[in-house]
Coordinates of C-alpha atoms in Angstrom, one line a residue:
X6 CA 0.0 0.0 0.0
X7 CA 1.0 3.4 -1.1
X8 CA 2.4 6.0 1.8
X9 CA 0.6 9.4 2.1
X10 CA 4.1 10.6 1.1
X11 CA 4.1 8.5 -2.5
X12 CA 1.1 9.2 -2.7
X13 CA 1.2 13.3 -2.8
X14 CA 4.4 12.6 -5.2
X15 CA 2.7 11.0 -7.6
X16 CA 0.0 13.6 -7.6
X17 CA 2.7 16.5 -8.3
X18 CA 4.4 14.4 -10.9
X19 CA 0.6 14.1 -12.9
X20 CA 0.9 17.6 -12.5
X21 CA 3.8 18.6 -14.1
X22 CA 2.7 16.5 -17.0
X23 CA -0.2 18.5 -18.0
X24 CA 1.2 22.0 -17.2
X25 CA 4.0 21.3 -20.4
X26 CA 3.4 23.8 -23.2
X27 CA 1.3 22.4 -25.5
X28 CA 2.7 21.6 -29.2
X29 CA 3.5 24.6 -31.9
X30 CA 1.1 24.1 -34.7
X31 CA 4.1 23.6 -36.7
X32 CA 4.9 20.5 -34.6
X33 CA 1.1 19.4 -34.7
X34 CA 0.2 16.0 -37.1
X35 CA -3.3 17.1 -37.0
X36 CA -2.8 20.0 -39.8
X37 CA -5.2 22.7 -37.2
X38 CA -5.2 25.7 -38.5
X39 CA -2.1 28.0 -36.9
X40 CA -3.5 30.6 -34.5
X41 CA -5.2 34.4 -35.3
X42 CA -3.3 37.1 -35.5
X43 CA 0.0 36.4 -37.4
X44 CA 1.0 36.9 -41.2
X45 CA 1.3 33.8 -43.8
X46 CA 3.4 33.6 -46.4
X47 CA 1.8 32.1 -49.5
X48 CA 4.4 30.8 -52.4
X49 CA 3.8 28.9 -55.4
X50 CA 0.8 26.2 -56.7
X51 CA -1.6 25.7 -54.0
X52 CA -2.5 21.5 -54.0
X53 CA -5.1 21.5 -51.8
X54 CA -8.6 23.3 -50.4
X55 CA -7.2 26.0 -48.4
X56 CA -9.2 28.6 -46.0
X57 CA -8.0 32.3 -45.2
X58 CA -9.3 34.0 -42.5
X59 CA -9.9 37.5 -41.3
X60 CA -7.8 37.2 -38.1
X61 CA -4.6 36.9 -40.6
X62 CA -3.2 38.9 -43.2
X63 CA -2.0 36.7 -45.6
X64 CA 1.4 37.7 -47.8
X65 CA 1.8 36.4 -52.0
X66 CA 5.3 36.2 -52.3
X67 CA 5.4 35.8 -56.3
X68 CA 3.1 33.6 -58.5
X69 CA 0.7 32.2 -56.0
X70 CA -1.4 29.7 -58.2
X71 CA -4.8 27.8 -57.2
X72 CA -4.1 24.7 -59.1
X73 CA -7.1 22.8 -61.1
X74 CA -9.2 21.0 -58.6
X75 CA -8.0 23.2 -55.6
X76 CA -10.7 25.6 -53.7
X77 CA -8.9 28.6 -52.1
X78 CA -11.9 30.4 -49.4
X79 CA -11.4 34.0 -48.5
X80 CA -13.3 35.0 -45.6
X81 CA -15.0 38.7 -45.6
X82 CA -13.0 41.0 -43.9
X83 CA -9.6 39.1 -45.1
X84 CA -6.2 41.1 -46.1
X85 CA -4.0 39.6 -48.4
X86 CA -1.1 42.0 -49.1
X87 CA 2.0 41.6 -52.2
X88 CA 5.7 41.2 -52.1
X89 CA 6.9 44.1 -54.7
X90 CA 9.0 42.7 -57.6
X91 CA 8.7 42.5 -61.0
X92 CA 9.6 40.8 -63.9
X93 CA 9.2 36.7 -63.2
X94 CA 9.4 37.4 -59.6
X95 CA 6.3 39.7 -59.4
X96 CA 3.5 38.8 -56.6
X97 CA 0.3 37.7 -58.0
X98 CA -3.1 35.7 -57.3
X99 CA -3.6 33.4 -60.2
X100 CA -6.5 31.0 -60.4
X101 CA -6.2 28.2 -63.0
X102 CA -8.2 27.0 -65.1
X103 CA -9.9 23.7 -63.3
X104 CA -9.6 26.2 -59.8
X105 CA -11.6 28.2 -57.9
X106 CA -11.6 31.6 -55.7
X107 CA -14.3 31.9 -53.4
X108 CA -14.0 35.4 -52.1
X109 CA -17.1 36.9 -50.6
X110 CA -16.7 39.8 -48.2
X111 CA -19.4 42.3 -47.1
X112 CA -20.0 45.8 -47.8
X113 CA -18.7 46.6 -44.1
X114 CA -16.2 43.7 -44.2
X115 CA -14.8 43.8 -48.1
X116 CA -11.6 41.6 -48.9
X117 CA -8.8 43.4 -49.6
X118 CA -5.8 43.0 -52.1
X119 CA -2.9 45.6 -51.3
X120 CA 0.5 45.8 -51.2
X121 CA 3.6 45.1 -48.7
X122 CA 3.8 48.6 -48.6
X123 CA 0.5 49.7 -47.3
X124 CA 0.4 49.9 -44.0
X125 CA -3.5 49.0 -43.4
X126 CA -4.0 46.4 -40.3
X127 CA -6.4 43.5 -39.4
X128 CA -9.8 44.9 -39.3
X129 CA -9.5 48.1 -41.1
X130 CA -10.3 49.3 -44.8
X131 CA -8.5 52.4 -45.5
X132 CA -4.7 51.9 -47.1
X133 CA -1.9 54.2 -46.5
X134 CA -0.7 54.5 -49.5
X135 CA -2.4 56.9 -52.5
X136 CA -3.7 56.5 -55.8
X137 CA -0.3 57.6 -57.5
X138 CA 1.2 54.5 -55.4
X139 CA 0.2 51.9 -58.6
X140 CA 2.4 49.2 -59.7
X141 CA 3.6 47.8 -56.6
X142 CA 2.6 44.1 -57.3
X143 CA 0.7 41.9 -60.2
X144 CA -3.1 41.5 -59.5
X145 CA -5.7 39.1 -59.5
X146 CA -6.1 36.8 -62.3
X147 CA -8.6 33.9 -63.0
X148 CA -8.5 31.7 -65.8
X149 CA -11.6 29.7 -67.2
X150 CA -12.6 27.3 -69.4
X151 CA -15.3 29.0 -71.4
X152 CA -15.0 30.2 -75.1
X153 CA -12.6 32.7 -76.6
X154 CA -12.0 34.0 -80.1
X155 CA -8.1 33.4 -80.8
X156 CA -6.2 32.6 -83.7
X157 CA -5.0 29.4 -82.3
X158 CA -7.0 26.1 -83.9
X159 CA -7.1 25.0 -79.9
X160 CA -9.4 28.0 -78.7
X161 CA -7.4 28.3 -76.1
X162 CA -4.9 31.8 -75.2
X163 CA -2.3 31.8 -72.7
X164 CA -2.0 35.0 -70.7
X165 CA 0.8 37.4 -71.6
X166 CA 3.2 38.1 -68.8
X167 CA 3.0 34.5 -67.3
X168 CA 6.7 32.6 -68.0
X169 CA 6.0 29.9 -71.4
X170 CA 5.3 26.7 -70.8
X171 CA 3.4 26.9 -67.5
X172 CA 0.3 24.7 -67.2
X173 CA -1.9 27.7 -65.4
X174 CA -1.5 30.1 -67.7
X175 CA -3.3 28.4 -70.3
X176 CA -7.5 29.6 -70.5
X177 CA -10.3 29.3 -73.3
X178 CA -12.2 26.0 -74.2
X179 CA -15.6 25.3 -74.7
X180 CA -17.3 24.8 -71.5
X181 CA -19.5 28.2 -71.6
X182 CA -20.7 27.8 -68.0
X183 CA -17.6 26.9 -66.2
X184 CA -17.5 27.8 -62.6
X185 CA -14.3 29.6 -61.0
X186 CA -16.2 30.4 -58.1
X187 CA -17.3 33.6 -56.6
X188 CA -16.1 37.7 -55.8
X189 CA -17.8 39.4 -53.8
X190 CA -17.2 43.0 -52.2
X191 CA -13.7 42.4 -53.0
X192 CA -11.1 45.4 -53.3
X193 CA -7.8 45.6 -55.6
X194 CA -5.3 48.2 -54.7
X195 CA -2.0 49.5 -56.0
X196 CA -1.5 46.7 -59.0
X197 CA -0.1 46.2 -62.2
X198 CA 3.6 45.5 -62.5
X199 CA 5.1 44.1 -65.4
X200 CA 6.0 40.5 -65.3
X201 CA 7.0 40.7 -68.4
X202 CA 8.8 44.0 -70.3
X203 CA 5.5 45.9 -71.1
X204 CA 3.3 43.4 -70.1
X205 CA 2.0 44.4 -67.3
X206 CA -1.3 42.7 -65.6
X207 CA -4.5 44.6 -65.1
X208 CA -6.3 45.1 -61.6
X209 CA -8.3 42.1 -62.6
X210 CA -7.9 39.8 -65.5
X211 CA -10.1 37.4 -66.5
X212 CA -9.4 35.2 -69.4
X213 CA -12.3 33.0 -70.8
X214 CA -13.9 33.1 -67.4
X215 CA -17.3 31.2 -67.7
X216 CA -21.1 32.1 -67.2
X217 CA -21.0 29.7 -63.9
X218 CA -18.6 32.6 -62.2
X219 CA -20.1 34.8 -59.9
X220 CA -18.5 38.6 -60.0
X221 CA -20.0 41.4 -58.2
X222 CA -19.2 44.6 -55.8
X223 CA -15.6 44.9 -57.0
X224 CA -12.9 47.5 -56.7
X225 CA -9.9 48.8 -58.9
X226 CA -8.1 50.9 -56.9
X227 CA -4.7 52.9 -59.0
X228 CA -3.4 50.0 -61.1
X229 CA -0.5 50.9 -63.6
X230 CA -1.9 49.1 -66.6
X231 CA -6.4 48.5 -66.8
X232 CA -8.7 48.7 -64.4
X233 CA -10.2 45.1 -65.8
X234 CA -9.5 43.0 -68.8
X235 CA -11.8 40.7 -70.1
X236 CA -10.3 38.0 -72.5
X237 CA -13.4 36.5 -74.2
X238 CA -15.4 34.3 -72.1
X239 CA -19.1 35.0 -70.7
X240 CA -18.8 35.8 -67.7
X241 CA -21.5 38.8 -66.1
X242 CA -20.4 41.0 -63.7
X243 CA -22.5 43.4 -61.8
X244 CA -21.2 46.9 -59.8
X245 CA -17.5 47.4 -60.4
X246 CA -15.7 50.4 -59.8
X247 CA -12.4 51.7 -61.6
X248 CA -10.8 54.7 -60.2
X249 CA -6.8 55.8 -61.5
X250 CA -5.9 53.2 -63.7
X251 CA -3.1 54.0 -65.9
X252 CA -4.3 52.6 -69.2
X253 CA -7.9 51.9 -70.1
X254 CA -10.4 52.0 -67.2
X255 CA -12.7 48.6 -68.8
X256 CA -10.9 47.0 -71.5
X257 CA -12.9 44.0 -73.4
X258 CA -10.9 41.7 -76.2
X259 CA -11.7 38.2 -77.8
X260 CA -15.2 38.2 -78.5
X261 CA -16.1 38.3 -74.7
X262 CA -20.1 37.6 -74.0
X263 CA -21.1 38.5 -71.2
X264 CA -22.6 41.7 -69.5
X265 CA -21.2 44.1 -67.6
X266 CA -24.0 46.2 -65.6
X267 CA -23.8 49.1 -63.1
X268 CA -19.8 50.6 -63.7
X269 CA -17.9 53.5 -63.0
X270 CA -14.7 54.9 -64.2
X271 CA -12.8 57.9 -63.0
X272 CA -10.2 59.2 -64.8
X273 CA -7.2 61.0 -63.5
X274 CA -4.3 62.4 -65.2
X275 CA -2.0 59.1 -66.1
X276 CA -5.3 57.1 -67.4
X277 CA -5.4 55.8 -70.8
X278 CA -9.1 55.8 -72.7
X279 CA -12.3 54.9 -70.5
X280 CA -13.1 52.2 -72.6
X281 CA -11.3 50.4 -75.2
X282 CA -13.1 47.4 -77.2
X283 CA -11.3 45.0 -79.3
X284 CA -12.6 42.4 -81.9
X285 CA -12.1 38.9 -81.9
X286 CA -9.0 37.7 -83.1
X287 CA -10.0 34.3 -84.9
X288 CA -13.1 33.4 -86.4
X289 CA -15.4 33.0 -83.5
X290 CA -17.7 36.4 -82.9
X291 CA -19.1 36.8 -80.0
X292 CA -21.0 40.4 -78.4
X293 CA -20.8 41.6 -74.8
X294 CA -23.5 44.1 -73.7
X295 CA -22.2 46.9 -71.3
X296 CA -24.5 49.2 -69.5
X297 CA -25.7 51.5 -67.0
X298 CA -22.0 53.3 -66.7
X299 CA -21.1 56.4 -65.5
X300 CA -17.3 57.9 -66.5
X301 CA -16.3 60.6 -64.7
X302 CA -13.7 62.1 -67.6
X303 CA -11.9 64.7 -65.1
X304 CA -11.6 67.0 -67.9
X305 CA -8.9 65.5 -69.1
X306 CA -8.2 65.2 -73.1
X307 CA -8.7 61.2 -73.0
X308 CA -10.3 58.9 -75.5
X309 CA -13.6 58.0 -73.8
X310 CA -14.3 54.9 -76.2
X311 CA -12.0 53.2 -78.4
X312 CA -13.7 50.4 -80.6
X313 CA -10.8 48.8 -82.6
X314 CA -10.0 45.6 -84.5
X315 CA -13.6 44.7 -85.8
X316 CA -15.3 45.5 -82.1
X317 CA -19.0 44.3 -82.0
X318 CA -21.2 45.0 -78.8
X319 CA -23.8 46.8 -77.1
X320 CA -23.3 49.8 -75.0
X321 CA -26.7 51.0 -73.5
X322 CA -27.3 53.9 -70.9
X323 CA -23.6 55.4 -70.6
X324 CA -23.3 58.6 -69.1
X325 CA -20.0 60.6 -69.4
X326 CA -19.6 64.1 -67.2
X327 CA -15.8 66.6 -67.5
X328 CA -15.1 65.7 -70.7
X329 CA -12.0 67.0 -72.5
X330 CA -12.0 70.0 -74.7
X331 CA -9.7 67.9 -77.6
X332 CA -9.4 64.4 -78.7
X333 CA -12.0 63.2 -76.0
X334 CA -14.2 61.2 -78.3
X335 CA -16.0 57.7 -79.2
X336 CA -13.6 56.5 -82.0
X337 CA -13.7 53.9 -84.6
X338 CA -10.6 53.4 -85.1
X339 CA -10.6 50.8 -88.2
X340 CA -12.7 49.8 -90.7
X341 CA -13.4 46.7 -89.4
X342 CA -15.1 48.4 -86.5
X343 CA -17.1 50.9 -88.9
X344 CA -18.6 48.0 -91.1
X345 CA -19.8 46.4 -87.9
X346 CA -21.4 49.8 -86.4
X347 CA -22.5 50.2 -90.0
X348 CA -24.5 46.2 -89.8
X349 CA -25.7 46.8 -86.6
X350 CA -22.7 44.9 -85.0
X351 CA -22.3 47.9 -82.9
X352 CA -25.3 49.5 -81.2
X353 CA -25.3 52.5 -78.8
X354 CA -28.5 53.5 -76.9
X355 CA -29.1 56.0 -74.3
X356 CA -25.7 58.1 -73.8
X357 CA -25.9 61.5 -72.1
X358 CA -22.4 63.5 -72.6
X359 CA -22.1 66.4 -70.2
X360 CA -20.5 68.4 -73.3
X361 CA -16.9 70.6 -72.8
X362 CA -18.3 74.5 -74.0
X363 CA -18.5 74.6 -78.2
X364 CA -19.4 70.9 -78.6
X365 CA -21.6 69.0 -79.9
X366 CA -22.6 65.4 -79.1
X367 CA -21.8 64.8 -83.2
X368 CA -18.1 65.9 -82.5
X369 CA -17.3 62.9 -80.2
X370 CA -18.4 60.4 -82.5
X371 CA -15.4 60.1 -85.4
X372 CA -14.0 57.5 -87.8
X373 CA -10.8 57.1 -88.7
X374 CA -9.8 57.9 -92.6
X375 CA -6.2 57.3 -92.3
X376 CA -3.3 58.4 -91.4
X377 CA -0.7 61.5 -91.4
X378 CA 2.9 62.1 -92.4
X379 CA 3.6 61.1 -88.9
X380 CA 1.7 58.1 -89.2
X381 CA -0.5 59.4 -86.7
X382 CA -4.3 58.4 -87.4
X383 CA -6.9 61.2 -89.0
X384 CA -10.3 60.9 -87.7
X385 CA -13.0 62.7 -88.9
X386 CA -16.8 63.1 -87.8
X387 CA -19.2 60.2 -88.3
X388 CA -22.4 62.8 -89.5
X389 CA -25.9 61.1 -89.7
X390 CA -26.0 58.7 -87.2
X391 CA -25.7 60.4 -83.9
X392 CA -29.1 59.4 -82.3
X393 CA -28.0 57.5 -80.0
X394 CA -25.9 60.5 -78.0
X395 CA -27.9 63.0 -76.0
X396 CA -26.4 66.2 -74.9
X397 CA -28.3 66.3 -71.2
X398 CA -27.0 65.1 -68.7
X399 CA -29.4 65.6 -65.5
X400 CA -28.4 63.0 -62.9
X401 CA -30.6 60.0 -64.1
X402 CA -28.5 58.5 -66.5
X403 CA -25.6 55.8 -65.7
X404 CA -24.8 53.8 -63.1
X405 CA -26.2 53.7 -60.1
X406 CA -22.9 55.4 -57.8
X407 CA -24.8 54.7 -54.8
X408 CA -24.0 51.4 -54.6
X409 CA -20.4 51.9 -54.2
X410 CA -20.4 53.2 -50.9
X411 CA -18.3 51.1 -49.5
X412 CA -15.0 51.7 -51.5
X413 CA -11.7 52.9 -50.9
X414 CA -12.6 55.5 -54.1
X415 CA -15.6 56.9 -52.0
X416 CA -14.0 57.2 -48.6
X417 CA -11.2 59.6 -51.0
X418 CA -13.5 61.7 -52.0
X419 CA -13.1 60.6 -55.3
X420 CA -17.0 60.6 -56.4

């Protein structure tokens, strides 16, 4: 039989035992999640379902790459902040084709791309830096399976800027309702580095990015090259905001087919045209519907639509307020582009310009009829066919600005 003494031993040494630290989730075969309140750094193909929460900020440190068959979640309120390089060692989010991005904040809890460099913390929404801080990392890119218009027999593109010969940066197919998942009150700040010489990456890309995908409530915040691209594919997408983007604001290319409804662009001094619509480049056509816009020009001399390379689509209810005194027009700028506005290939309904002093609405809409010694292009006015432009501009027309509330662009001042 056991002492009193052994017996108050062997009760301190049970003790000692279960005051130990516990295990480091590093050290932990059970794969728990590590604890709130740190930064991750994310590198390279993701190969399996991963969730990132709020509690964390979460750091891309180059190519970051949901792989097919992988789910990445992002909870609302999430910051995921950019290592800034360029070149092949620039940060980016890129969904493959076969992958998907969940990402659905709130209008009080929006997820949040930044950079390194910004100095916004767990639980906030306003960054530190400005929007003449663009280019400090890549963007967010999703690549789908659904239709695009390419020279290539395959019908499939890869994306400029991604090093040849990777599997991900393949997109296109034939699956029109492919699923890549779902944006929701998400917010892209400070993108668009080169990863390539001159090829840099727009705020969001989305190449052949299919009907399934859900896009909505989004957020361009000073990107170096487009707000958005959209490389074919049918994708809809519903309230997005671009505000200083150094080239185009919405930029739409091979034969995409979806519809865009409720935008705004805002112009500042380094932006590139408002629009710019391309044509397909093979042989299949396809026509995208764009509507309910407002562009803020900011009275600077910038092309406010650029249809080039055979564009075909509709453009309904666009209204466009301090536009440029010279060379702020609607432009088609080949012939390709003309013949289709001239078949009804182009249509434009319900436009209300808020006109510079000694315009009229038919002096924004030219054609171009070639080119000078400088091999500059000559447009001239398109005359007989401006019904679709109306010179008042009382508040009604365009998007609905209300709805953007909850940016980074409103809480500037900038609308």
């Amino acid at each position: 039989m056991a002492t009193l003494k052994n017996y108050l031993s062997m009760l301190a040494a049970a003790a000692a035992i279960f005051a130990l630290p516990a295990c480091s989730d590093d050290d932990d075969p059970t794969g728990d999640p590590p604890p709130a309140g740190d930064e991750f750094v994310k590198q390279g193909e993701l190969t399996g379902n991963e969730t990132w929460t709020a509690e964390n900020i979460y750091i891309l440190d180059g190519r970051v790459v949901v792989s097919e068959g992988v789910t990445l979640t992002i909870e609302a309120g999430t910051i995921i902040k950019a290592e800034d390089a360029d070149g092949s060692n620039a940060s980016a989010l890129i969904v493959a084709r076969g992958g998907k991005l969940n990402a659905n904040g709130t209008a009080e809890k929006p997820i949040i791309f930044t950079s390194v460099n910004d100095g916004i913390k767990t639980g906030e929404t306003e960054s530190t830096l400005g929007i003449e801080d663009a280019g400090q990392w890549g963007g967010l890119v999703i690549l789908g399976k659904a239709p695009v218009s390419v020279e290539a027999a395959s019908g499939e593109g890869y994306l400029e800027g991604i090093p040849a010969n990777l599997d991900y940066g393949w997109y296109g197919g034939t699956e029109a309702t492919d699923n890549s998942g779902s944006l929701n009150y998400v917010s892209i700040r400070f993108s668009g580095v080169a990863l390539e010489e001159d090829e840099e990456i727009q705020g969001l890309t989305l190449g052949g990015v299919g009907s399934g995908t859900t896009i909505n409530n989004i957020e361009i915040f000073s990107n170096k090259d487009d707000g958005v691209e959209f490389f074919g594919g049918n994708v809809n997408v519903k309230n997005i905001l671009v505000y200083g983007q150094q080239d185009d604001g919405i930029d739409i290319d091979m034969a995409y087919s979806g519809t865009i409804d409720n935008g705004m662009v805002i112009q500042t001094a380094q932006s590139g045209s408002s629009l710019e619509i391309d044509g397909p480049e093979g042989n299949m056509e396809g026509s995208f519907t764009l509507k309910n816009v407002t562009i803020d020009a900011g009275g600077f001399d910038k092309l406010l639509c650029d249809l080039r390379s055979g564009a075909m689509g509709n453009l309904q209810n666009i209204a466009i307020t301090n536009i440029g005194t010279t060379g702020s027009t609607v432009n088609l700028s080949d012939s390709d582009s003309e013949a289709n506005y001239t078949n009804g290939k182009i249509t434009f309904s319900n436009w209300s310009l808020e006109l510079p002093e000694g315009k009229t609405a038919a002096d924004l809409f030219t054609k171009i009829t070639g080119k000078d010694e400088n091999d500059d292009p000559i447009f001239e006015v398109v005359t007989g066919n401006q019904v679709f432009l109306d010179a008042v501009a009382d508040g009604t027309e365009g998007a609905n600005v209300s709805v953007f509330g909850w940016t980074l662009a409103k809480a500037q001042g900038a609308f």
